[in-house]
XYZ file of C-alpha atoms in Angstrom:
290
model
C -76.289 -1.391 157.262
C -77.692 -3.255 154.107
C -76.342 -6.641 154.509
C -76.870 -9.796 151.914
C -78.613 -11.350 154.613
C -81.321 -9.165 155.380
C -81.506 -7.812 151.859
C -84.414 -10.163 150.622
C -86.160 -8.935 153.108
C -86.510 -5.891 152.461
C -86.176 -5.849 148.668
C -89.487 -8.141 148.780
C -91.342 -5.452 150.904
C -90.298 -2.765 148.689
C -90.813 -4.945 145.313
C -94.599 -5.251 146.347
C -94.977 -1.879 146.660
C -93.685 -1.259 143.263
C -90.084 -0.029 143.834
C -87.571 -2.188 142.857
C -87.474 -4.286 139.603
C -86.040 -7.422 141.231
C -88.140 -9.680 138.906
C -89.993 -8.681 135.600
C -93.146 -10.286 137.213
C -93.904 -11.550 140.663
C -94.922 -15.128 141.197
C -97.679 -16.610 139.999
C -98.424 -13.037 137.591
C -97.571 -14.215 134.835
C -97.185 -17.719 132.911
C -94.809 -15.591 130.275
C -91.530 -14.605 131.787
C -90.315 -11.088 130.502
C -87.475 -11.539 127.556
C -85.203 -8.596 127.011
C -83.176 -9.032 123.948
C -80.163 -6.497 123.474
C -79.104 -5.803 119.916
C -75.622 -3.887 119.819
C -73.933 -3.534 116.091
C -76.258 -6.351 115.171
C -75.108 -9.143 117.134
C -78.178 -9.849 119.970
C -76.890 -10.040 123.186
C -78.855 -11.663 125.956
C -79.800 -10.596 129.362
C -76.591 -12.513 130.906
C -74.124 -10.828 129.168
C -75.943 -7.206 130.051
C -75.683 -7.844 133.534
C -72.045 -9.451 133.583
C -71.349 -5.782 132.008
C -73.165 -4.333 135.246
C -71.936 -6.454 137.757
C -68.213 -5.098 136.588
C -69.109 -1.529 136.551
C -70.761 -2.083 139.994
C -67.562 -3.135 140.894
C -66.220 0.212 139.502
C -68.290 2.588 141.009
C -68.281 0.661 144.504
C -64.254 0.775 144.147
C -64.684 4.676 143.428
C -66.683 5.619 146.277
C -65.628 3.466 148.825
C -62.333 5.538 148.844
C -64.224 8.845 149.771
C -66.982 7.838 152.209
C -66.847 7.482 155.727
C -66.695 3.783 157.194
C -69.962 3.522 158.015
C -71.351 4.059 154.556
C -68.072 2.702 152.910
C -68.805 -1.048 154.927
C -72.087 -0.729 153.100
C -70.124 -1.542 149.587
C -67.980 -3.971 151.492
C -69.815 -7.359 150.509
C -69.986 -5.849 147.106
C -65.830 -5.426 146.303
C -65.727 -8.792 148.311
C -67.649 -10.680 145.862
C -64.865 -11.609 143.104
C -66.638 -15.172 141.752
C -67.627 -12.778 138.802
C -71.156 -14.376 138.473
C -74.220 -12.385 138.326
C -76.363 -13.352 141.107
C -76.209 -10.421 143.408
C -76.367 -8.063 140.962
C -80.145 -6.990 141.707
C -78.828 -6.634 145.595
C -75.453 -4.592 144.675
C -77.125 -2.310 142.132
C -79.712 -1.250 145.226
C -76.593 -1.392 147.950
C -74.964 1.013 145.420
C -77.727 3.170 145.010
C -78.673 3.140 148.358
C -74.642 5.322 149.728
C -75.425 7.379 146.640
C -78.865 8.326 148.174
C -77.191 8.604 152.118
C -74.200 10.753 150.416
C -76.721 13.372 148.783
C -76.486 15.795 145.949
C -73.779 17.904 147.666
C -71.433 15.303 148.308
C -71.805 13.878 144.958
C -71.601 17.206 143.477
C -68.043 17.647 145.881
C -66.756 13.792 144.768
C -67.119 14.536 141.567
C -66.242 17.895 141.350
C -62.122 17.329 140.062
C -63.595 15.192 137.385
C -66.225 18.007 136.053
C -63.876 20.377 136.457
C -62.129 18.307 133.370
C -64.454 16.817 131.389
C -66.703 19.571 131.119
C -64.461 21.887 128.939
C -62.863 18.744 127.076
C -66.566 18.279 126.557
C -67.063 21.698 124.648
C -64.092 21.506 122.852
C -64.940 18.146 121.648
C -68.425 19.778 120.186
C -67.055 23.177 118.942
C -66.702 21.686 115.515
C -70.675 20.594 115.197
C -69.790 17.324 114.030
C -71.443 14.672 116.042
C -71.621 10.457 115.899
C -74.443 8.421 117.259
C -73.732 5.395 120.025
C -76.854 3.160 119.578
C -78.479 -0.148 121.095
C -82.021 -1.215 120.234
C -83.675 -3.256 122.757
C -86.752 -5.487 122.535
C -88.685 -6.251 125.362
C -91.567 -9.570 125.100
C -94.075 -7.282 127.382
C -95.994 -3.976 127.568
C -95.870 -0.940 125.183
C -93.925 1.616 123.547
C -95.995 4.339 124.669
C -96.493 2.543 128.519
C -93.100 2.636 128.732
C -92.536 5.959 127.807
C -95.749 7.625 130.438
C -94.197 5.019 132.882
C -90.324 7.058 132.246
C -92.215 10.477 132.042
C -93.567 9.821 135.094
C -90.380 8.934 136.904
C -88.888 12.234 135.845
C -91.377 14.557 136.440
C -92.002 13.050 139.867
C -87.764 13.253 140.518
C -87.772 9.262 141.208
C -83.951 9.382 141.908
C -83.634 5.846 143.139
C -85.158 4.203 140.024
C -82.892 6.624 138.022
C -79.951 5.487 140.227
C -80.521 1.599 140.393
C -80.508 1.127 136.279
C -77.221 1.850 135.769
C -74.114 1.725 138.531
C -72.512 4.651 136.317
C -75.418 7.270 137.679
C -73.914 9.135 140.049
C -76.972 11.419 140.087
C -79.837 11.840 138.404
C -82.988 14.495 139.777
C -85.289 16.600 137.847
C -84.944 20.606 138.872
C -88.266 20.472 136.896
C -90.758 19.168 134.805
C -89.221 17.041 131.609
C -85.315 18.537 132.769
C -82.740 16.155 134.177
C -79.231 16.627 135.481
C -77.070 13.842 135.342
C -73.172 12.964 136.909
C -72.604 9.669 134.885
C -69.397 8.199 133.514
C -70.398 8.057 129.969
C -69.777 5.299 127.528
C -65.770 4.678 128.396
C -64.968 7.263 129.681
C -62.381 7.491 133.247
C -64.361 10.506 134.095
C -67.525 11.538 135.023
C -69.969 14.159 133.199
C -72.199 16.694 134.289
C -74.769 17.606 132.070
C -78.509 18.658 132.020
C -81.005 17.320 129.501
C -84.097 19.165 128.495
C -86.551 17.008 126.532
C -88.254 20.011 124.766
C -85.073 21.201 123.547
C -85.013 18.794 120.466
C -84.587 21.480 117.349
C -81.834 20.111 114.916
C -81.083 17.021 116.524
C -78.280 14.860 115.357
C -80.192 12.019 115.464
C -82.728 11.324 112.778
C -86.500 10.837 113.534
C -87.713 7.122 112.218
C -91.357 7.367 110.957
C -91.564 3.771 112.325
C -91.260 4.174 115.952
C -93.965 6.692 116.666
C -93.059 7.163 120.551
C -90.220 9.066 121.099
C -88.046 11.086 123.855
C -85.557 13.368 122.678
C -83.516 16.273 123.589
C -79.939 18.040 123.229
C -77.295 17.644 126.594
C -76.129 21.163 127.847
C -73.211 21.901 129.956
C -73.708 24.134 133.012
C -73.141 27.409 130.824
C -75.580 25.822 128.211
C -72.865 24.890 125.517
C -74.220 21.191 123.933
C -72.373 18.282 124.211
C -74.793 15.875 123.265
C -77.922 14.566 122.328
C -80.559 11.835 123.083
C -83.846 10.450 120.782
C -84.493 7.262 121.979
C -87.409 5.887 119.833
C -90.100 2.867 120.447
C -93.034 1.255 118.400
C -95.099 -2.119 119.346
C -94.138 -5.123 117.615
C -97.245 -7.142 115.903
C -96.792 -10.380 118.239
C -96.800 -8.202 121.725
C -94.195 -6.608 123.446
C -92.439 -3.682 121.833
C -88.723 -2.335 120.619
C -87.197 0.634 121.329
C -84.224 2.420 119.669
C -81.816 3.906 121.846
C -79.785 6.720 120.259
C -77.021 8.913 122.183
C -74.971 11.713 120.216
C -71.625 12.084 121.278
C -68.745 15.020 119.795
C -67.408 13.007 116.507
C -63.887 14.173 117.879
C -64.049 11.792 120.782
C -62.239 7.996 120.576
C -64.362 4.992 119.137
C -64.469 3.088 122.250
C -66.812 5.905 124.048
C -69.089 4.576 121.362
C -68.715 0.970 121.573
C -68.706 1.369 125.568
C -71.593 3.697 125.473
C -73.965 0.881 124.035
C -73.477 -1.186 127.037
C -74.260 1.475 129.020
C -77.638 1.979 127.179
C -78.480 -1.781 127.036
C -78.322 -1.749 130.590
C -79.705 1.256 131.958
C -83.219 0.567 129.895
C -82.899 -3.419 130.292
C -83.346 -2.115 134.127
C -86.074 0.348 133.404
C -87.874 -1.874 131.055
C -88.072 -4.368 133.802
C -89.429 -1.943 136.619
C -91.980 -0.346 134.366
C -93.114 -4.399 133.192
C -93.377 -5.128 136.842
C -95.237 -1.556 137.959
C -98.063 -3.634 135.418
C -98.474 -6.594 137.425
C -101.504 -6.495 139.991
């Protein structure tokens, strides 16, 4: 069992070899600290605030599962729910805890625990999107190191090689996240604020007629429509990303929802994207460092 006392440990062996993003650099790497900057409905929002958003969905999604799992893997969450000083200091410890029972459960048993909630959503889904009409949920994030297009071989590369645990650890709503092949993912997330988890499957050469306008500024892109199981859409991504002039590089970060659905899924939804690429921006910066 992961405990808080021999987590260091073993985070620190697994940071050097380049698999958890505990720190944007490791000591002594760098004498410029990695600054992600969060801009949701134009107000910039800083690091802090993105992870005091995580640390209460970790919260969520420990609550969730620690109702369905055996003891053994449910004591595994315990330090977790015990934690109630709301600070954000064990978040990089409890988003790897978290990941690591999703990762003992499996796909089946995720697939099973979820299965009531698909079972909903999915057809609220489609008839949410049978009128065509769709809104966009967006975040753009700005990151002081690398580059757009470093970033985006470094999140290619993730899901072609099926890197579930780095898919996992950026955001506690992943429930799963694995690549049946090359440039495909399925995902079980709660989306934006939503009391229900999704199941969906994202191709990233299906990007005719997207929702989501292409910006001739950001020149590196990922895009793609979001299928249900019998292939009706539901959604679309284009996140977009360009280098800024004094280092370091932005990235747009663009989700199309069903215009039918309530405004908070929006608002929520932007949290959810600040997050999730906050946490990937900082594994690909430190997968740079020698």
């Amino acid at each position: 069992m992961i405990s808080r006392r021999n987590f260091m440990t073993l985070a620190s062996l697994a940071a050097g070899a380049g698999l958890i993003p505990l720190t944007a650099h490791r000591a002594g790497a760098s004498a410029d600290p990695l600054v992600l900057t969060a801009y949701i409905n134009g107000q910039t929002v800083d690091r802090t605030a993105v992870l005091q958003w995580e640390a209460r969905r970790l919260k969520v999604a420990a609550e969730r599962l620690s109702h369905n799992l055996p003891a053994a893997l449910a004591a595994e969450l315990g330090a977790l729910l015990d934690d109630s000083t709301g600070s954000v200091e064990h978040v990089a410890q409890d988003r790897q805890t978290l990941a690591d029972v999703k990762l003992q459960l499996g796909h089946e048993a995720i697939r099973d625990l979820l299965a009531a909630d698909i079972a909903v959503s999915s057809p609220m889904s489609a008839v949410a999107a049978a009128m065509d009409e769709w809104a966009p949920s967006k975040t753009r994030l700005s990151s002081s190191h690398g580059t757009a297009q470093g970033f985006m071989d470094w999140f290619n590369t993730r899901i072609n090689r099926d890197d579930q645990r780095t898919m996992l650890v950026a955001n506690p709503d992943h429930f799963l996240i694995t690549s049946p092949r090359a440039g495909v993912q399925e995902v079980l997330e709660v989306t934006g604020g939503a009391m229900l988890a999704s199941q969906f499957f994202i191709d990233y050469a299906d990007n005719t007629s997207l929702p989501i306008p292409r910006d001739p500024l950001y020149p590196v892109q990922t895009a793609g429509w979001a299928r249900i199981s019998d292939g009706t859409k539901i959604g679309a991504v284009r996140h977009q990303l360009r280098d800024n002039p004094q280092g370091g590089f932005t990235a747009q970060l663009a989700v199309s929802f069903p215009a039918a659905l309530p405004p908070w899924m929006f608002t929520e939804h932007q949290w959810h994207l600040a997050c999730e690429f906050s946490n990937w921006v900082s594994a690909y910066i430190t997968s740079t460092q020698p």
